[in-house]
């Protein structure tokens, strides 16, 4: 029987020719074979249009053709492996093969998928394991291991009594060859294929012996088509008795002359024709940043819909919709544009898949506490507030294992004692089919959890999750059918490798986001080819994941398609698909403003238009920038007249102060109402934290009478920081910072040492230093056990650091020749159990706890305050500049409450590794008595300046108390700029590094 080839460029009417031929033999029960399930639906619709169903019509993919031929010829075949099952067999082959060179690579997550893809390619090239092994012996040891993996895969498949697509095709073709009359003369039509594997070609050649076969190929003698797709035409052209029907490109298929000429001339020598005038068929979009590009495309799509274009007549093409598709779906849905992203999404990028993997890791996998936390964070599973507090306990308790976390979650009196029965079920399931089926049931439960008990139709996000749950359950059920040892690792790997379709169902009435491969058999009025970046489209050519080009040649495998040639062909296809207009969109900058390179395809297309681009690079960017629309870095909103939705219009008018023309009264009322509501919500007094105004709040805060020195310092640094930390009191979710914890332990150790000295002297001396050090080590081990346990690697180092700080401090003390002796440690005043009352100040008082008071030979008091950091402030000027009050207030307390004469006060840095010089305020007249302490001369003040510094500190403290009691809470950091270490910016919302006037004055607070 004859083989008929219908060849022609994309706009040649091949679709009509193949359908006409199909209808002409409808009574003979023909078969139409197309590449994808989407094409099946499309052609079934074409064939049933205008006259109802075609008698005996059958449309299917190549895999369905093999099954149909197998049934017709009574070929003996077993069950066919799914893709998930094939990957499981690839993983099993890794465990059976003896690997050396590939041992490390085989443990990586993507190895089984890459191996399955390579094995499929080898099978499609009709190379059996024996042949590949013989070729590998001559190629090298690496290739020998690849051949061993292939052999192991085939052995596992045969043990299971299963077929994959390629073994099915071999069995089917062999049966058809033995019984050619079993198929009869049933016609076969192929459309949409531009490449076939050798086993597919073998079936076609066998069918040609008994039945008429018609193949429509997108081919003509052009460089861009010949390089990428010439092989298939050459293979079919050499068939005996082949009949070739050549079709010419038909201009009427494209309404734009510009688009027709671009498609015909792209990739051909530029000197072959004059430049083409743009009749509006080509538009350019250049945007700054990925989100800006998607929004610019969405705005153009919205305008097309507003002009009456049907959503189904618009397509957005992405070279990799799997990666960028979710962003397009999110933005277009925000613009209220119906969209269908026809691409797969990794199951682990869905809430359901990620939650299930975390659950499996926690229950039967690596068993980390963080896995349990990640599972509990799955939306719709548990109360976010309960999980927040659980995370706090987990981090503060430094829990490591899932069992430790589970015990904490189930702790008596918390979380309703509900437990997590799903973990028990998974652990109770035996490895193998039981574990797979239970994991599948948990996937479905996670997907349905958020809508259980709700009588509502699932929206698109929830529909994706339900689809993910169903896909995972089905895939794990397929694996349970295989008689293989399925471990927990295998189950987790299977879920991690699974893909979920982002859209399933008819796409009528929706804008489609598709790949160039899907675009090949689609005609639309308007097409956007997006993310035209150098390295994305076209991609940079890289070797295959397992075999280099040299290795492929050594195994006599078909030559790998070059990425640039493949993408050039796909782009030329995109040029032919729109009937009215084509948009080329790229990013001129990334999200941080860095320059990015557009695809060379953009320049090559633009060079075909008049006026042509300059021959060199100079001037190209400027010309394209003038011609291109899009979004720039500074454009945070749309121009009002270009806003794609009501929300975007309201945002644009509010930001620009401009009003869009042509808006009807109803919409204008809606916009006005939204702007009014937004204006009220963002009123100045609500945006900017200011003075407290509510009477109950002012009454409560005005009743505060006692303040700690650190509290007053906090207010001096920034009033709003004090308010957040001491009144709002946000709870830290993790453990305290290691320096803070270390400092607290060091304080407690020094307090215990000086209260009960390990010797006759009240302070260490060179002779007693070792005794003090020994006692210090014991105290550190005792007091630090609960805060920084040594059995954990991270905290053991911190505890060692505490030990170093304390021992260094004691060494400094022993080396200091001074007559001052410790008299009071942790001297508390104004506390509920202290002997001394508060230090009285105007409007209130101060309470606190002085680390140490030393007494000199003349009864003079030296106040000491330990600081866990490496740096401390000293000198009257620096203390005032930094808002420091603690040391001065402690000295006033020592004088007024203990009745001591003051020699001064110093801060003692514990954290310094080099210079640990104390700093503070000292009486110059007592310099001789203080000489042995190695203090800075510039910290010594005469009596007048010393007393002035104390009086200034008292006055500043009283001002702060009065301001607090009046509710004067403003974002006024000391020095006019926020300190780098402050983490409250998300709460106060003050711009870092920028001067910002507060919206109130002192008079406002007095009203």
JSON list of N, CA, C and O in Angstrom, two decimals, residues 486-510:
[
{"chain": "A", "resi": 486, "resn": "UNK", "atom": "N", "xyz": [9.31, -1.95, 48.53]},
{"chain": "A", "resi": 486, "resn": "UNK", "atom": "CA", "xyz": [9.16, -0.49, 48.58]},
{"chain": "A", "resi": 486, "resn": "UNK", "atom": "C", "xyz": [9.48, 0.00, 49.99]},
{"chain": "A", "resi": 486, "resn": "UNK", "atom": "O", "xyz": [8.71, -0.21, 50.93]},
{"chain": "A", "resi": 487, "resn": "UNK", "atom": "N", "xyz": [10.60, 0.67, 50.16]},
{"chain": "A", "resi": 487, "resn": "UNK", "atom": "CA", "xyz": [10.96, 1.25, 51.45]},
{"chain": "A", "resi": 487, "resn": "UNK", "atom": "C", "xyz": [10.37, 2.64, 51.59]},
{"chain": "A", "resi": 487, "resn": "UNK", "atom": "O", "xyz": [9.81, 3.19, 50.65]},
{"chain": "A", "resi": 488, "resn": "UNK", "atom": "N", "xyz": [10.51, 3.21, 52.78]},
{"chain": "A", "resi": 488, "resn": "UNK", "atom": "CA", "xyz": [10.05, 4.57, 53.00]},
{"chain": "A", "resi": 488, "resn": "UNK", "atom": "C", "xyz": [10.78, 5.54, 52.08]},
{"chain": "A", "resi": 488, "resn": "UNK", "atom": "O", "xyz": [10.19, 6.50, 51.57]},
{"chain": "A", "resi": 489, "resn": "UNK", "atom": "N", "xyz": [12.05, 5.28, 51.84]},
{"chain": "A", "resi": 489, "resn": "UNK", "atom": "CA", "xyz": [12.82, 6.14, 50.93]},
{"chain": "A", "resi": 489, "resn": "UNK", "atom": "C", "xyz": [12.23, 6.10, 49.53]},
{"chain": "A", "resi": 489, "resn": "UNK", "atom": "O", "xyz": [12.15, 7.12, 48.84]},
{"chain": "A", "resi": 490, "resn": "UNK", "atom": "N", "xyz": [11.81, 4.91, 49.08]},
{"chain": "A", "resi": 490, "resn": "UNK", "atom": "CA", "xyz": [11.21, 4.78, 47.76]},
{"chain": "A", "resi": 490, "resn": "UNK", "atom": "C", "xyz": [9.89, 5.55, 47.67]},
{"chain": "A", "resi": 490, "resn": "UNK", "atom": "O", "xyz": [9.59, 6.17, 46.65]},
{"chain": "A", "resi": 491, "resn": "UNK", "atom": "N", "xyz": [9.10, 5.50, 48.73]},
{"chain": "A", "resi": 491, "resn": "UNK", "atom": "CA", "xyz": [7.82, 6.21, 48.73]},
{"chain": "A", "resi": 491, "resn": "UNK", "atom": "C", "xyz": [8.05, 7.71, 48.65]},
{"chain": "A", "resi": 491, "resn": "UNK", "atom": "O", "xyz": [7.41, 8.42, 47.86]},
{"chain": "A", "resi": 492, "resn": "UNK", "atom": "N", "xyz": [8.98, 8.23, 49.45]},
{"chain": "A", "resi": 492, "resn": "UNK", "atom": "CA", "xyz": [9.27, 9.67, 49.44]},
{"chain": "A", "resi": 492, "resn": "UNK", "atom": "C", "xyz": [9.81, 10.09, 48.09]},
{"chain": "A", "resi": 492, "resn": "UNK", "atom": "O", "xyz": [9.43, 11.13, 47.54]},
{"chain": "A", "resi": 493, "resn": "UNK", "atom": "N", "xyz": [10.70, 9.26, 47.51]},
{"chain": "A", "resi": 493, "resn": "UNK", "atom": "CA", "xyz": [11.26, 9.59, 46.20]},
{"chain": "A", "resi": 493, "resn": "UNK", "atom": "C", "xyz": [10.18, 9.59, 45.13]},
{"chain": "A", "resi": 493, "resn": "UNK", "atom": "O", "xyz": [10.18, 10.45, 44.24]},
{"chain": "A", "resi": 494, "resn": "UNK", "atom": "N", "xyz": [9.23, 8.66, 45.20]},
{"chain": "A", "resi": 494, "resn": "UNK", "atom": "CA", "xyz": [8.17, 8.60, 44.21]},
{"chain": "A", "resi": 494, "resn": "UNK", "atom": "C", "xyz": [7.32, 9.85, 44.23]},
{"chain": "A", "resi": 494, "resn": "UNK", "atom": "O", "xyz": [6.97, 10.42, 43.19]},
{"chain": "A", "resi": 495, "resn": "UNK", "atom": "N", "xyz": [6.98, 10.32, 45.43]},
{"chain": "A", "resi": 495, "resn": "UNK", "atom": "CA", "xyz": [6.18, 11.54, 45.54]},
{"chain": "A", "resi": 495, "resn": "UNK", "atom": "C", "xyz": [6.99, 12.74, 45.06]},
{"chain": "A", "resi": 495, "resn": "UNK", "atom": "O", "xyz": [6.47, 13.62, 44.36]},
{"chain": "A", "resi": 496, "resn": "UNK", "atom": "N", "xyz": [8.27, 12.78, 45.40]},
{"chain": "A", "resi": 496, "resn": "UNK", "atom": "CA", "xyz": [9.12, 13.91, 45.02]},
{"chain": "A", "resi": 496, "resn": "UNK", "atom": "C", "xyz": [9.32, 14.00, 43.51]},
{"chain": "A", "resi": 496, "resn": "UNK", "atom": "O", "xyz": [9.54, 15.09, 42.98]},
{"chain": "A", "resi": 497, "resn": "UNK", "atom": "N", "xyz": [9.25, 12.86, 42.81]},
{"chain": "A", "resi": 497, "resn": "UNK", "atom": "CA", "xyz": [9.46, 12.85, 41.36]},
{"chain": "A", "resi": 497, "resn": "UNK", "atom": "C", "xyz": [8.18, 13.06, 40.58]},
{"chain": "A", "resi": 497, "resn": "UNK", "atom": "O", "xyz": [8.22, 13.23, 39.36]},
{"chain": "A", "resi": 498, "resn": "UNK", "atom": "N", "xyz": [7.04, 13.08, 41.25]},
{"chain": "A", "resi": 498, "resn": "UNK", "atom": "CA", "xyz": [5.76, 13.12, 40.56]},
{"chain": "A", "resi": 498, "resn": "UNK", "atom": "C", "xyz": [5.42, 14.52, 40.08]},
{"chain": "A", "resi": 498, "resn": "UNK", "atom": "O", "xyz": [5.76, 15.52, 40.73]},
{"chain": "A", "resi": 499, "resn": "UNK", "atom": "N", "xyz": [4.77, 14.60, 38.94]},
{"chain": "A", "resi": 499, "resn": "UNK", "atom": "CA", "xyz": [4.27, 15.87, 38.40]},
{"chain": "A", "resi": 499, "resn": "UNK", "atom": "C", "xyz": [2.75, 15.88, 38.45]},
{"chain": "A", "resi": 499, "resn": "UNK", "atom": "O", "xyz": [2.09, 14.84, 38.34]},
{"chain": "A", "resi": 500, "resn": "UNK", "atom": "N", "xyz": [2.20, 17.11, 38.59]},
{"chain": "A", "resi": 500, "resn": "UNK", "atom": "CA", "xyz": [0.75, 17.30, 38.64]},
{"chain": "A", "resi": 500, "resn": "UNK", "atom": "C", "xyz": [0.37, 18.30, 37.57]},
{"chain": "A", "resi": 500, "resn": "UNK", "atom": "O", "xyz": [1.01, 19.36, 37.47]},
{"chain": "A", "resi": 501, "resn": "UNK", "atom": "N", "xyz": [-0.63, 18.01, 36.74]},
{"chain": "A", "resi": 501, "resn": "UNK", "atom": "CA", "xyz": [-1.05, 19.00, 35.73]},
{"chain": "A", "resi": 501, "resn": "UNK", "atom": "C", "xyz": [-1.68, 20.23, 36.39]},
{"chain": "A", "resi": 501, "resn": "UNK", "atom": "O", "xyz": [-2.54, 20.10, 37.25]},
{"chain": "A", "resi": 502, "resn": "UNK", "atom": "N", "xyz": [-1.21, 21.40, 35.99]},
{"chain": "A", "resi": 502, "resn": "UNK", "atom": "CA", "xyz": [-1.78, 22.64, 36.55]},
{"chain": "A", "resi": 502, "resn": "UNK", "atom": "C", "xyz": [-3.20, 22.88, 36.05]},
{"chain": "A", "resi": 502, "resn": "UNK", "atom": "O", "xyz": [-3.96, 23.61, 36.68]},
{"chain": "A", "resi": 503, "resn": "UNK", "atom": "N", "xyz": [-3.53, 22.30, 34.92]},
{"chain": "A", "resi": 503, "resn": "UNK", "atom": "CA", "xyz": [-4.89, 22.46, 34.40]},
{"chain": "A", "resi": 503, "resn": "UNK", "atom": "C", "xyz": [-5.32, 21.13, 33.80]},
{"chain": "A", "resi": 503, "resn": "UNK", "atom": "O", "xyz": [-4.54, 20.44, 33.15]},
{"chain": "A", "resi": 504, "resn": "UNK", "atom": "N", "xyz": [-6.57, 20.79, 34.02]},
{"chain": "A", "resi": 504, "resn": "UNK", "atom": "CA", "xyz": [-7.14, 19.61, 33.39]},
{"chain": "A", "resi": 504, "resn": "UNK", "atom": "C", "xyz": [-8.59, 19.92, 33.02]},
{"chain": "A", "resi": 504, "resn": "UNK", "atom": "O", "xyz": [-9.35, 20.43, 33.85]},
{"chain": "A", "resi": 505, "resn": "UNK", "atom": "N", "xyz": [-8.94, 19.61, 31.79]},
{"chain": "A", "resi": 505, "resn": "UNK", "atom": "CA", "xyz": [-10.30, 19.86, 31.34]},
{"chain": "A", "resi": 505, "resn": "UNK", "atom": "C", "xyz": [-10.30, 20.73, 30.10]},
{"chain": "A", "resi": 505, "resn": "UNK", "atom": "O", "xyz": [-9.26, 21.11, 29.57]},
{"chain": "A", "resi": 506, "resn": "UNK", "atom": "N", "xyz": [-11.49, 21.06, 29.61]},
{"chain": "A", "resi": 506, "resn": "UNK", "atom": "CA", "xyz": [-11.57, 21.88, 28.40]},
{"chain": "A", "resi": 506, "resn": "UNK", "atom": "C", "xyz": [-11.03, 23.28, 28.65]},
{"chain": "A", "resi": 506, "resn": "UNK", "atom": "O", "xyz": [-11.10, 23.81, 29.76]},
{"chain": "A", "resi": 507, "resn": "UNK", "atom": "N", "xyz": [-10.46, 23.87, 27.59]},
{"chain": "A", "resi": 507, "resn": "UNK", "atom": "CA", "xyz": [-9.88, 25.21, 27.71]},
{"chain": "A", "resi": 507, "resn": "UNK", "atom": "C", "xyz": [-10.71, 26.27, 27.00]},
{"chain": "A", "resi": 507, "resn": "UNK", "atom": "O", "xyz": [-10.26, 27.41, 26.89]},
{"chain": "A", "resi": 508, "resn": "UNK", "atom": "N", "xyz": [-11.88, 25.90, 26.51]},
{"chain": "A", "resi": 508, "resn": "UNK", "atom": "CA", "xyz": [-12.73, 26.91, 25.87]},
{"chain": "A", "resi": 508, "resn": "UNK", "atom": "C", "xyz": [-13.01, 28.04, 26.84]},
{"chain": "A", "resi": 508, "resn": "UNK", "atom": "O", "xyz": [-13.32, 27.82, 28.01]},
{"chain": "A", "resi": 509, "resn": "UNK", "atom": "N", "xyz": [-12.93, 29.25, 26.32]},
{"chain": "A", "resi": 509, "resn": "UNK", "atom": "CA", "xyz": [-13.22, 30.42, 27.14]},
{"chain": "A", "resi": 509, "resn": "UNK", "atom": "C", "xyz": [-12.09, 30.81, 28.07]},
{"chain": "A", "resi": 509, "resn": "UNK", "atom": "O", "xyz": [-12.31, 31.58, 29.02]},
{"chain": "A", "resi": 510, "resn": "UNK", "atom": "N", "xyz": [-10.88, 30.32, 27.80]},
{"chain": "A", "resi": 510, "resn": "UNK", "atom": "CA", "xyz": [-9.75, 30.65, 28.66]},
{"chain": "A", "resi": 510, "resn": "UNK", "atom": "C", "xyz": [-8.53, 31.00, 27.81]},
{"chain": "A", "resi": 510, "resn": "UNK", "atom": "O", "xyz": [-8.32, 30.44, 26.73]}
]
